[in-house]
PDB file of C-alpha atoms in Angstrom:
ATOM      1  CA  UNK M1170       0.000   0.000   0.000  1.00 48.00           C
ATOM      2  CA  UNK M1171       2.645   2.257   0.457  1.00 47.00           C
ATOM      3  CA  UNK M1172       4.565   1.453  -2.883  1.00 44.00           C
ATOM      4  CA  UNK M1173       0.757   2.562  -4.255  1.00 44.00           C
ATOM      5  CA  UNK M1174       0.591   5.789  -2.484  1.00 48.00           C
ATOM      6  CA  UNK M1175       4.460   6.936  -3.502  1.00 47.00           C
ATOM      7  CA  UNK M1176       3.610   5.782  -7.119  1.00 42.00           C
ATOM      8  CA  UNK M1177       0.284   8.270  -6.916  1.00 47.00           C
ATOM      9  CA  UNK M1178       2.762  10.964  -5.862  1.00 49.00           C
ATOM     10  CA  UNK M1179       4.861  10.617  -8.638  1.00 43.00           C
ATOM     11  CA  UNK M1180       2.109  10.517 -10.903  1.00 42.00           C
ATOM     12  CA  UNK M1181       0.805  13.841  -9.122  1.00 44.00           C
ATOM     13  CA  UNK M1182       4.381  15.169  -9.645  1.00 40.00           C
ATOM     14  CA  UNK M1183       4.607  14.214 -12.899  1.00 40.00           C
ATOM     15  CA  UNK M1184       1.056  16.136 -13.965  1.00 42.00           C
ATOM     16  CA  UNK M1185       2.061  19.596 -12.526  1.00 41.00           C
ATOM     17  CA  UNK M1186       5.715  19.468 -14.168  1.00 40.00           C
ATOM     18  CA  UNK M1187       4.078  18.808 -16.967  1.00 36.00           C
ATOM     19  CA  UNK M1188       6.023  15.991 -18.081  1.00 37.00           C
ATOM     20  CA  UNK M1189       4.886  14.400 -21.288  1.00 36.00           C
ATOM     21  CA  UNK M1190       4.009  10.402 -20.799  1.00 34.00           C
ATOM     22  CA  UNK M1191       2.183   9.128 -24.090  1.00 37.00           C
ATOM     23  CA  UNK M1192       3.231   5.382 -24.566  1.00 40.00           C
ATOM     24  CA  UNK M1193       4.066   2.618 -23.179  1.00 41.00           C
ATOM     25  CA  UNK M1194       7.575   3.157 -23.290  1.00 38.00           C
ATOM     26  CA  UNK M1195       7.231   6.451 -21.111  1.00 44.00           C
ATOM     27  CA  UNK M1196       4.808   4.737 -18.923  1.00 43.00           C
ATOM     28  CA  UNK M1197       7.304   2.258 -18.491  1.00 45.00           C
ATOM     29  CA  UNK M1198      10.689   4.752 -17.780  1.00 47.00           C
ATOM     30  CA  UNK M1199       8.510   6.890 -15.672  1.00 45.00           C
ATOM     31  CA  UNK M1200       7.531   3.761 -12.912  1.00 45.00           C
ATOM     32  CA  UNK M1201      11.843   2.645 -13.160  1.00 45.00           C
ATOM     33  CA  UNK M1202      12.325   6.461 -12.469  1.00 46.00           C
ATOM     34  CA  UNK M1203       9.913   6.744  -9.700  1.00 48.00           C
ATOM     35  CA  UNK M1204      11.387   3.418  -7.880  1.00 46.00           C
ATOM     36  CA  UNK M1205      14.905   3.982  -8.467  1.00 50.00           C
ATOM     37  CA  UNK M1206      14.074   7.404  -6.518  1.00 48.00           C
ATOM     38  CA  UNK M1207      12.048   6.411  -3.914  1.00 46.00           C
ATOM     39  CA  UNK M1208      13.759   2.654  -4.013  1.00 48.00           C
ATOM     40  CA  UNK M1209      11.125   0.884  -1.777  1.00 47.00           C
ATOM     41  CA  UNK M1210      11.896  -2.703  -1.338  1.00 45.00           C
ATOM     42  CA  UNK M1211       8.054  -3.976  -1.972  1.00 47.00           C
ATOM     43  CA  UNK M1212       7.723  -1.638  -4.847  1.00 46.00           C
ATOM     44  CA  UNK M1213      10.711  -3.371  -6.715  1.00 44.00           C
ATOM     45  CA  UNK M1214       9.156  -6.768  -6.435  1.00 46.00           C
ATOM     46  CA  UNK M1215       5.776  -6.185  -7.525  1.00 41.00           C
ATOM     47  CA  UNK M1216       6.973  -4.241 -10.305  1.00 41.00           C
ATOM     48  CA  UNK M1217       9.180  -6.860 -11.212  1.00 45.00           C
ATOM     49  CA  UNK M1218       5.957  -9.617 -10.977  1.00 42.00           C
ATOM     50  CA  UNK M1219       4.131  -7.424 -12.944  1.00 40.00           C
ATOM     51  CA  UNK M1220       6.445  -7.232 -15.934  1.00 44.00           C
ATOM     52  CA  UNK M1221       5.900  -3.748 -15.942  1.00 39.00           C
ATOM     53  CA  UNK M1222       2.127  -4.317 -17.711  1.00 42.00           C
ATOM     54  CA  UNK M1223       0.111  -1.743 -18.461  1.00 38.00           C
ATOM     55  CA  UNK M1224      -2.810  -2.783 -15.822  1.00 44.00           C
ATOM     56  CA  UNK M1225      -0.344  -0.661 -13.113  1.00 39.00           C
ATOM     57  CA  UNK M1226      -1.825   2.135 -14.850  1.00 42.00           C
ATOM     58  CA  UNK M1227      -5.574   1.132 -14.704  1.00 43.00           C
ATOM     59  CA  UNK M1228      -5.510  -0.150 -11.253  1.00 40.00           C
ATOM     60  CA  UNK M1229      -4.244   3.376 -10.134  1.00 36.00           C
ATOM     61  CA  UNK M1230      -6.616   4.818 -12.573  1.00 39.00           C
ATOM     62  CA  UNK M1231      -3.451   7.193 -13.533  1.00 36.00           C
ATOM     63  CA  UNK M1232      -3.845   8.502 -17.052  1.00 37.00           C
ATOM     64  CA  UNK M1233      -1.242  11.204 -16.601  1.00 36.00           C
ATOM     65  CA  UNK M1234      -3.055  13.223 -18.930  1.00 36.00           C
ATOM     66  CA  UNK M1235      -0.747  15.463 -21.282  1.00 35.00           C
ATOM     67  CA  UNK M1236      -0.581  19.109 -21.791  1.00 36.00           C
ATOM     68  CA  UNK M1237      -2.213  18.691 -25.358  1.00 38.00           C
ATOM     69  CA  UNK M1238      -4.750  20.343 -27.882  1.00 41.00           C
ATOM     70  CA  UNK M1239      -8.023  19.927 -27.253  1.00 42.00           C
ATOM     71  CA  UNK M1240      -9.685  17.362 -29.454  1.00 41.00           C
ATOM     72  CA  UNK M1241     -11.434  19.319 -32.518  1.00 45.00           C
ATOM     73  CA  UNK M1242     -14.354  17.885 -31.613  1.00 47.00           C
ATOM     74  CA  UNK M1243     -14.157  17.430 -27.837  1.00 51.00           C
ATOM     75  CA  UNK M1244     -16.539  20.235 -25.892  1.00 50.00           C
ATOM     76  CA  UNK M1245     -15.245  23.385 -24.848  1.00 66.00           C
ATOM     77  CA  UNK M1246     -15.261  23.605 -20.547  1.00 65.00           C
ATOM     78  CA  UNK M1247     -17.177  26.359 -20.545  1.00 85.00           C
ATOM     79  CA  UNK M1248     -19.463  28.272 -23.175  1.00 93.00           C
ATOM     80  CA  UNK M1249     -18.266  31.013 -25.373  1.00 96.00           C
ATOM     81  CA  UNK M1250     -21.115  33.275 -25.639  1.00 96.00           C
ATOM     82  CA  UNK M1251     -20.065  36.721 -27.053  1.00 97.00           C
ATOM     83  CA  UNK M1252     -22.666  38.329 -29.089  1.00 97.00           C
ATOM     84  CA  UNK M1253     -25.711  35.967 -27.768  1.00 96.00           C
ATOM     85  CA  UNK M1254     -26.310  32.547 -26.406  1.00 96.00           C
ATOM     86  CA  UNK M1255     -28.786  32.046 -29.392  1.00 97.00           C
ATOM     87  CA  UNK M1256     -25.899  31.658 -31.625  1.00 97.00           C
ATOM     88  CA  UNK M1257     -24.703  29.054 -29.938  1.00 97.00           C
ATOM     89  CA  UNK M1258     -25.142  25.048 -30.741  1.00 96.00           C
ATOM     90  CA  UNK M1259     -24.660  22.068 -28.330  1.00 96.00           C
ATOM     91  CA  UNK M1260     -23.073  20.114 -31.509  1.00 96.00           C
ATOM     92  CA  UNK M1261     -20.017  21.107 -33.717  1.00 97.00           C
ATOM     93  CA  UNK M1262     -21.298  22.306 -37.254  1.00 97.00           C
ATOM     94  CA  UNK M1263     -19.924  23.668 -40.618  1.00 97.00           C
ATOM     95  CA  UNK M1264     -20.760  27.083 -42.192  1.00 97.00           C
ATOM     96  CA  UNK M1265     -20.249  28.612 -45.699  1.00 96.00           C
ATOM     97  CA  UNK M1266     -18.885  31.935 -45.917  1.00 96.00           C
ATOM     98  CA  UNK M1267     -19.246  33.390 -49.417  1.00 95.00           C
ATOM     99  CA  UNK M1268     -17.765  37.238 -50.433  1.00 93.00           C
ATOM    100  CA  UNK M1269     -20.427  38.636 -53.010  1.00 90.00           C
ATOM    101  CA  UNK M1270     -18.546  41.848 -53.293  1.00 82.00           C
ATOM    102  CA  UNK M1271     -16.486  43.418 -51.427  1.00 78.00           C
ATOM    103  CA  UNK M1272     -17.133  43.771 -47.456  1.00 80.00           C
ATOM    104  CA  UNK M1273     -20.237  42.123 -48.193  1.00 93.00           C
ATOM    105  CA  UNK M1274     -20.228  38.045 -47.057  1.00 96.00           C
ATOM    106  CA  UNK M1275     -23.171  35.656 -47.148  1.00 97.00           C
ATOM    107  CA  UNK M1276     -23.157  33.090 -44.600  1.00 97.00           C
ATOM    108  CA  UNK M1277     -25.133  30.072 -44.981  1.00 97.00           C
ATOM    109  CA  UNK M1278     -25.373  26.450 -43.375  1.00 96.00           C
ATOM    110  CA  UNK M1279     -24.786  23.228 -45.949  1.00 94.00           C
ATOM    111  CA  UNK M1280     -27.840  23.247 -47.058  1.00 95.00           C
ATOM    112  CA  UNK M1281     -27.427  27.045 -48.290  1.00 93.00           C
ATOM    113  CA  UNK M1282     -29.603  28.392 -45.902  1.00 97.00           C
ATOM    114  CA  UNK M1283     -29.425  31.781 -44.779  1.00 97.00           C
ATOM    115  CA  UNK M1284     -28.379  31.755 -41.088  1.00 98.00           C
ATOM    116  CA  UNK M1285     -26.120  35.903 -41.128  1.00 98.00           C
ATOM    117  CA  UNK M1286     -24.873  38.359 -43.967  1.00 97.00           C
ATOM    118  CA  UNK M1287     -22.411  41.442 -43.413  1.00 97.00           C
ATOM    119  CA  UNK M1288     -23.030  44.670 -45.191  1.00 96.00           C
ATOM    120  CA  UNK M1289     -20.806  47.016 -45.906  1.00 94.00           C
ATOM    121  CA  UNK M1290     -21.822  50.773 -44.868  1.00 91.00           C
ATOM    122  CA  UNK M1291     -18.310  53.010 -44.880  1.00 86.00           C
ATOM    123  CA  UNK M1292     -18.424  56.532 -44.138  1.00 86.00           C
ATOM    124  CA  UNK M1293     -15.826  59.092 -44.982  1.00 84.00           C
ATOM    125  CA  UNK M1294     -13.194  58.424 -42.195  1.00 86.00           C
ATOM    126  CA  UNK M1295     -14.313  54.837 -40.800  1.00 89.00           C
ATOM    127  CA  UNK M1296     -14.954  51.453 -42.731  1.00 93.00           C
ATOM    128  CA  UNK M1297     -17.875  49.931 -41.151  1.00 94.00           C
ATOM    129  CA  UNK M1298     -19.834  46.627 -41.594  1.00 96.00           C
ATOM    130  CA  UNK M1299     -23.141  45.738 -39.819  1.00 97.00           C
ATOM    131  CA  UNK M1300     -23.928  41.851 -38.827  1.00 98.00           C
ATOM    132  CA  UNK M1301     -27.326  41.342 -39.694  1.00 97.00           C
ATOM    133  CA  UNK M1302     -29.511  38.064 -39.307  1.00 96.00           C
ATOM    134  CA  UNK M1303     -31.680  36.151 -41.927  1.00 94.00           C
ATOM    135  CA  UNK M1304     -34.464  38.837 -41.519  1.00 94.00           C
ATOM    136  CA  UNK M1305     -32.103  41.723 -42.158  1.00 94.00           C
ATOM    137  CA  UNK M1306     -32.136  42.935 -38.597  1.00 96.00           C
ATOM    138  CA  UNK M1307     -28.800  44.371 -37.480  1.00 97.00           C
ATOM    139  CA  UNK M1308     -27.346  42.153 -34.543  1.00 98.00           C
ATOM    140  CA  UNK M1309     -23.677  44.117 -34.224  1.00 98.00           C
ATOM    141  CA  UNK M1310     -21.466  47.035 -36.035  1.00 97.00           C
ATOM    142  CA  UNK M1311     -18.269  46.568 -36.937  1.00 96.00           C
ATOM    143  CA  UNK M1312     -15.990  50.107 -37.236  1.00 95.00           C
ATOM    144  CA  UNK M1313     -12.593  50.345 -38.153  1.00 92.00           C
ATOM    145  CA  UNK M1314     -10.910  54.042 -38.757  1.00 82.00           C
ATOM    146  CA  UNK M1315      -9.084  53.792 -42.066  1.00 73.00           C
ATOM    147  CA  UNK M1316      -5.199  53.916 -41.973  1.00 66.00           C
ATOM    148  CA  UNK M1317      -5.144  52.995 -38.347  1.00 65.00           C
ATOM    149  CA  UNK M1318      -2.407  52.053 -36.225  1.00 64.00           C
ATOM    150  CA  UNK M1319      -2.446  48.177 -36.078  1.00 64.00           C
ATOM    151  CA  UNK M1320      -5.954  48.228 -37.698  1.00 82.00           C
ATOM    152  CA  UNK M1321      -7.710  48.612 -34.854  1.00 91.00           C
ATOM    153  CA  UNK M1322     -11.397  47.836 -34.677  1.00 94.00           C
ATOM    154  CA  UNK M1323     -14.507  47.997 -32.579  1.00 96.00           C
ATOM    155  CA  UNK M1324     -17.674  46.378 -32.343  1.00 97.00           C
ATOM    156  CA  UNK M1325     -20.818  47.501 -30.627  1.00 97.00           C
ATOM    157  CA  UNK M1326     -24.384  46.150 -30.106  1.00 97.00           C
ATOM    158  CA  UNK M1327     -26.963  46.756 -33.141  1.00 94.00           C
ATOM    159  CA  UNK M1328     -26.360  49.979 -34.912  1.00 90.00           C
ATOM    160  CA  UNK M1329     -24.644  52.029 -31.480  1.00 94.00           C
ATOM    161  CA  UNK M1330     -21.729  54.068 -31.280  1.00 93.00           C
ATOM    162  CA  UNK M1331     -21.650  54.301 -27.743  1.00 94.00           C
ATOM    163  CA  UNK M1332     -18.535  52.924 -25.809  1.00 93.00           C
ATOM    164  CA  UNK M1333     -20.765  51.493 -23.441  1.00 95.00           C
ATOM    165  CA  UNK M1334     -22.307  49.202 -25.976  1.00 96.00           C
ATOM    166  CA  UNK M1335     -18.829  47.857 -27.000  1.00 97.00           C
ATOM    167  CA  UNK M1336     -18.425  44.222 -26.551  1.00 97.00           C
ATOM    168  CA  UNK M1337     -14.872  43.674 -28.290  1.00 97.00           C
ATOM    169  CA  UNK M1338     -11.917  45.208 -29.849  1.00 95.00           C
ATOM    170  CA  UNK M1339     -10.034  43.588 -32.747  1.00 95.00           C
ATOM    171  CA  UNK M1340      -6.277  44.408 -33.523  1.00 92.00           C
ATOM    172  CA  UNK M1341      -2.875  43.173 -35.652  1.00 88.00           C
ATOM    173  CA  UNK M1342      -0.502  42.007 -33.334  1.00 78.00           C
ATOM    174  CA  UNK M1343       2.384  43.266 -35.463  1.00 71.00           C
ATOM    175  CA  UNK M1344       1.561  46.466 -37.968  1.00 62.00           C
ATOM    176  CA  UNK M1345       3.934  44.568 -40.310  1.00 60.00           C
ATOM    177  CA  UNK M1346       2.756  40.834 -40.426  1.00 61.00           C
ATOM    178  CA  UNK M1347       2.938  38.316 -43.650  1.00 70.00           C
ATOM    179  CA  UNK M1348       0.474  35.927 -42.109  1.00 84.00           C
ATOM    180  CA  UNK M1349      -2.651  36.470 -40.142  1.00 89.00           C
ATOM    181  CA  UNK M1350      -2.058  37.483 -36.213  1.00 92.00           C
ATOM    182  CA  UNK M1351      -5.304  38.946 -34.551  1.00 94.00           C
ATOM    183  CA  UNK M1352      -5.790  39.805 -31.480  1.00 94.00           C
ATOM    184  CA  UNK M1353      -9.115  39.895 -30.025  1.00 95.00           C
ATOM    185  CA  UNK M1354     -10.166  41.781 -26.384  1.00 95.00           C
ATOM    186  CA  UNK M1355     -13.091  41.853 -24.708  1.00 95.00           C
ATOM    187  CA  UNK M1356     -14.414  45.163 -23.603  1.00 93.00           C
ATOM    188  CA  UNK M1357     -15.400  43.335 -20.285  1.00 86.00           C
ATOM    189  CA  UNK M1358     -12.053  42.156 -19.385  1.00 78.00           C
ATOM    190  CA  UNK M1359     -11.790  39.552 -16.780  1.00 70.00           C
ATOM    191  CA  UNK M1360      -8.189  38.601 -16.525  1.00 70.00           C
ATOM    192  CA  UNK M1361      -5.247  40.092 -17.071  1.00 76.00           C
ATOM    193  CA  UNK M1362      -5.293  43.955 -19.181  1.00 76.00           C
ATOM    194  CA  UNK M1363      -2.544  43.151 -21.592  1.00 82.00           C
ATOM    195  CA  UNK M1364      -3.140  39.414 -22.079  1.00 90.00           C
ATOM    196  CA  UNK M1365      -6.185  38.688 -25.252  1.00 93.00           C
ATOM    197  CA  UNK M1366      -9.110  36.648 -25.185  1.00 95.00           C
ATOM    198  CA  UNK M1367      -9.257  35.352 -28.617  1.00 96.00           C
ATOM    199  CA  UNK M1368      -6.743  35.445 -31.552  1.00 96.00           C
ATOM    200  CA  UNK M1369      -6.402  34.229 -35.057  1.00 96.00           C
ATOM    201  CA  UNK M1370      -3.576  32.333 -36.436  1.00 95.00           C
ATOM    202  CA  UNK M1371      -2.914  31.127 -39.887  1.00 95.00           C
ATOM    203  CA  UNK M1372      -2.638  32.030 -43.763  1.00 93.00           C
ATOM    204  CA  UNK M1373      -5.439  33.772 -44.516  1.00 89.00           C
ATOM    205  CA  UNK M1374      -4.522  33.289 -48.194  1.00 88.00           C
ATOM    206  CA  UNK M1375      -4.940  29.919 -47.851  1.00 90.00           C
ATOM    207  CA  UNK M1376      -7.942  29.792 -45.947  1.00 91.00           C
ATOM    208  CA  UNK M1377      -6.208  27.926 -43.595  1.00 93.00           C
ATOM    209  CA  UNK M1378      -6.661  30.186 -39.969  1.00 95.00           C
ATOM    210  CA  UNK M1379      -7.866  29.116 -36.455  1.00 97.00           C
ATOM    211  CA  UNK M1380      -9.273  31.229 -34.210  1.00 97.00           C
ATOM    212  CA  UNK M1381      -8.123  30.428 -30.545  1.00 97.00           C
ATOM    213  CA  UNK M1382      -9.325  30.336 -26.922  1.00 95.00           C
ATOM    214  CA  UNK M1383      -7.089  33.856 -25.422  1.00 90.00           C
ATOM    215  CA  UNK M1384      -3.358  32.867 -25.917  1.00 83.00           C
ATOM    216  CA  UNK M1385      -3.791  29.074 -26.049  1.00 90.00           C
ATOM    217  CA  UNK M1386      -3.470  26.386 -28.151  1.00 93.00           C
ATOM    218  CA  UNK M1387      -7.852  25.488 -27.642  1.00 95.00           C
ATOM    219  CA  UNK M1388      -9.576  26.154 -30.720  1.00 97.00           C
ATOM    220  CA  UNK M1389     -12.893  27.563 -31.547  1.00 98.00           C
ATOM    221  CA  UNK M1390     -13.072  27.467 -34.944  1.00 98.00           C
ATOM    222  CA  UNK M1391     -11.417  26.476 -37.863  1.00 97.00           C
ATOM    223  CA  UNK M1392     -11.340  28.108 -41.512  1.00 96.00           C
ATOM    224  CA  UNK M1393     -10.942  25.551 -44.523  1.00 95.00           C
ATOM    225  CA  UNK M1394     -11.059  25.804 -48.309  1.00 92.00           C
ATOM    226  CA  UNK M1395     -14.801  24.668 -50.138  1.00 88.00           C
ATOM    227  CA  UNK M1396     -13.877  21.095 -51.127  1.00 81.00           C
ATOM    228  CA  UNK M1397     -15.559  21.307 -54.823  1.00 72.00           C
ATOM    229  CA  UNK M1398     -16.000  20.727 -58.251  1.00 58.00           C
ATOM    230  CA  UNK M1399     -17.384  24.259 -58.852  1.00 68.00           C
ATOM    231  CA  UNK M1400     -15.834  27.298 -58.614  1.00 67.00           C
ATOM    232  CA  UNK M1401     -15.589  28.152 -55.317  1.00 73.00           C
ATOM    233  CA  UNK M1402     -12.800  31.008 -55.349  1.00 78.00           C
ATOM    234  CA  UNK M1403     -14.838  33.345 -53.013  1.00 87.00           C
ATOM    235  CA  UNK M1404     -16.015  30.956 -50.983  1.00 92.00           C
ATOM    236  CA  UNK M1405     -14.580  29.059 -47.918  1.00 95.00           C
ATOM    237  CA  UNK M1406     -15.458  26.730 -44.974  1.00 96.00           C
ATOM    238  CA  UNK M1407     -15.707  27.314 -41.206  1.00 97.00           C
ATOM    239  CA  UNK M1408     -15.926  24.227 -38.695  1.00 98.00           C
ATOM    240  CA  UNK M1409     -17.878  26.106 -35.352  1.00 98.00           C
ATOM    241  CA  UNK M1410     -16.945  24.129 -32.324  1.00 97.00           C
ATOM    242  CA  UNK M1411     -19.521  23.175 -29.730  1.00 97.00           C
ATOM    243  CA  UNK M1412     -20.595  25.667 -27.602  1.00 97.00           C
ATOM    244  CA  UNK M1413     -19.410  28.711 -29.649  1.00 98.00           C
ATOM    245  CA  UNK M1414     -20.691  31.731 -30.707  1.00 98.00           C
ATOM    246  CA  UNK M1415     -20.521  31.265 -34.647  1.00 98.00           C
ATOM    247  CA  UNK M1416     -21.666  35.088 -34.878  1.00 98.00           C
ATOM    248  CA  UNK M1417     -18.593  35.890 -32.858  1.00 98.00           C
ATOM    249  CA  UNK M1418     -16.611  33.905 -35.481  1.00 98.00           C
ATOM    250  CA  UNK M1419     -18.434  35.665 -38.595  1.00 98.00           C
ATOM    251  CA  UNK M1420     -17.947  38.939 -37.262  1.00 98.00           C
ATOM    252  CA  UNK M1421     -14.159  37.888 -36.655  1.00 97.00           C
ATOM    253  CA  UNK M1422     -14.520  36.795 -39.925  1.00 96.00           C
ATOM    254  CA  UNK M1423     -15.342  40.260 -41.690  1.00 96.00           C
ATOM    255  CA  UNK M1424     -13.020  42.425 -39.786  1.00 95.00           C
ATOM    256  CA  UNK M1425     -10.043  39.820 -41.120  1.00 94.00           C
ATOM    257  CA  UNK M1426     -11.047  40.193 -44.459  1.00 92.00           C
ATOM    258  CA  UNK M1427     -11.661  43.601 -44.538  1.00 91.00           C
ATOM    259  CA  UNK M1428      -7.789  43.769 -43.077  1.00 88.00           C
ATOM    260  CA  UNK M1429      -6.414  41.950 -45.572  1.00 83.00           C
ATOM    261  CA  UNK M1430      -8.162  44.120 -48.138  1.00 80.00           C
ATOM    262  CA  UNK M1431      -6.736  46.621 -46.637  1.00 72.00           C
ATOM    263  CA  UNK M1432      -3.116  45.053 -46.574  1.00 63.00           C
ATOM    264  CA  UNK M1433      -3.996  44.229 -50.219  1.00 54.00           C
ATOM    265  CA  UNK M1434      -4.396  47.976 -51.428  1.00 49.00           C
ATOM    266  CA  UNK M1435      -1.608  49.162 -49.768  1.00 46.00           C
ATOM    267  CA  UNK M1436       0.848  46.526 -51.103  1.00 45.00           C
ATOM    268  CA  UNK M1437      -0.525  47.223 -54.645  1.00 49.00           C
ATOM    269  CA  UNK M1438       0.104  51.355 -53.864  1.00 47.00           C
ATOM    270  CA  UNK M1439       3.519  50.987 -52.475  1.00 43.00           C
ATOM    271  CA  UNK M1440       4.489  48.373 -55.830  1.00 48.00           C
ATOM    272  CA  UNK M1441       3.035  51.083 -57.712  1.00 58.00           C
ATOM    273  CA  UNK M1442       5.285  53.937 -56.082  1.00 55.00           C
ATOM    274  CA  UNK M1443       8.365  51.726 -56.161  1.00 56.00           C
ATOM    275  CA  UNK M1444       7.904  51.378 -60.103  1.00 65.00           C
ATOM    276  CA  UNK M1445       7.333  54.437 -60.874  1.00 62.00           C
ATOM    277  CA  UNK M1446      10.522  55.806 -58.958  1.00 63.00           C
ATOM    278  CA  UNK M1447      12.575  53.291 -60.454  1.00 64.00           C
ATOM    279  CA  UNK M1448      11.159  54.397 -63.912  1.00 63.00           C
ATOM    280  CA  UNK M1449      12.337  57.861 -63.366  1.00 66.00           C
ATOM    281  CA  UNK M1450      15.856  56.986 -62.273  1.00 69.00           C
ATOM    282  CA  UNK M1451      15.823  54.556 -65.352  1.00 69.00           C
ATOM    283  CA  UNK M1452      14.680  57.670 -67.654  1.00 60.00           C
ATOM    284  CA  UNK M1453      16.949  60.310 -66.426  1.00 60.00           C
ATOM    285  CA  UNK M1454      19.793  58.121 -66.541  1.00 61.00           C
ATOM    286  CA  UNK M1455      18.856  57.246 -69.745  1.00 66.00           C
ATOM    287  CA  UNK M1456      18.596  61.306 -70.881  1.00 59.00           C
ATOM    288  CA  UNK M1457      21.779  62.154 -69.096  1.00 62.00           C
TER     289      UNK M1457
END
């Protein structure tokens, strides 16, 4: 019984180092390790009778669970309500996000229905889009002033302005970035100021991005490419965890693709300006 209660220990000892036992093997060094240090007598022999099986690890019930990703489709430990519990689904789910035009997207379920669109409604000094449901009723408003330091965005509740209808702010991590780094902060902060609660990782290019539980590996959702025959340029796949806001995730959604647009435009002016200074060098050399 004692051998039992040391070999608990170490198994306790093991989980808050965070040591990483995943097979057998490990299993196996991890029980040599933990006799050899505490080098009880009894312990030897039974692990010796034993042959080191596996049913040690039952009969404790020790799993030493890793320090891993979540399962993709393993439930979330607590709910991730944003924008409104109604947006929320006990089951993971797919949606289709399709771009009609510019800052307008179309989001539908698999069987093309309906479910949110974003509209596009830019005013002279902010770029704005408004999350509205199937009936055309405006749920949030998305506003982002234009040429902002690290594009820097706010969303409020239905069509208000007001800081105390703020729910989130969205920003780049870097102002210079090559792939997609988003940081996401709650206007209700509950831990720590500097530290987000969401972020997006991945190529956006690609469609290949993940949008994550603060700064943790725990996804919420997952972007893919439309797996089809058709052409499906402007269109792209979202896997919406259980227990997530997938109106959080669409409005994530937007503001990233209205910030790539962004990047787009001014990659395309800054190519432009680079040209067309190198042309001028190349024609008054030339006239020299």
């Amino acid at each position: 019984m004692s051998f039992i209660n040391e070999l608990r220990g170490e198994c306790r000892l093991c989980q808050n180092n965070a040591m990483l036992i995943s097979d057998h093997l490990s299993l196996k060094k991890f029980l040599i390790y933990s006799l050899q240090k505490s080098n009880p007598p009894t312990g030897k022999h039974l692990v010796k009778s034993l042959s080191l099986r596996l049913s040690i690890k039952k009969s404790l019930s020790v799993s030493c669970e890793l320090k891993m990703d979540q399962p993709s489709n393993a439930p979330l430990s607590s709910p991730v309500s944003v924008i409104g519990s109604q947006f929320m689904a006990p089951n993971q789910f797919d949606i289709i996000v399709d771009i009609i035009t510019t800052g307008n997207l179309v989001v539908t379920d698999i069987d093309h229905k309906i479910m949110l669109q974003v509209k596009s409604c830019d005013t002279s000094f902010h770029q704005q889009r408004v999350l509205v449901d199937a009936d055309g009723k405006p749920i949030v408003l998305m506003r982002g002033k234009i040429m902002s330091e690290h594009d820097r965005w706010n969303v409020f509740r239905g069509n208000s302005k007001s800081k105390s209808d703020m729910i989130f702010t969205t920003q780049s991590a870097h102002m210079i970035q090559f792939k997609t780094n988003v940081q996401v902060f709650l206007a209700k902060k509950t831990g720590k100021k500097n530290v987000c609660d969401f972020k997006i990782n991945g190529s956006w290019t690609n469609r290949n991005c993940t949008i994550y539980m603060g700064d943790t590996s725990t996804p919420i959702a997952q972007m893919s490419k439309m797996q089809s025959s058709e052409d499906v340029t402007n269109k792209f796949m979202v896997t919406i965890y259980p227990n997530v806001d997938y109106a959080f995730v669409v409005v994530l959604i937007a503001i990233v693709e209205v910030m790539k647009m962004n990047n787009s435009v001014i990659k395309e002016k800054f190519a432009r300006e680079v040209i067309g200074g190198l042309s001028n060098i190349i024609v008054g050399a030339i006239l020299l």
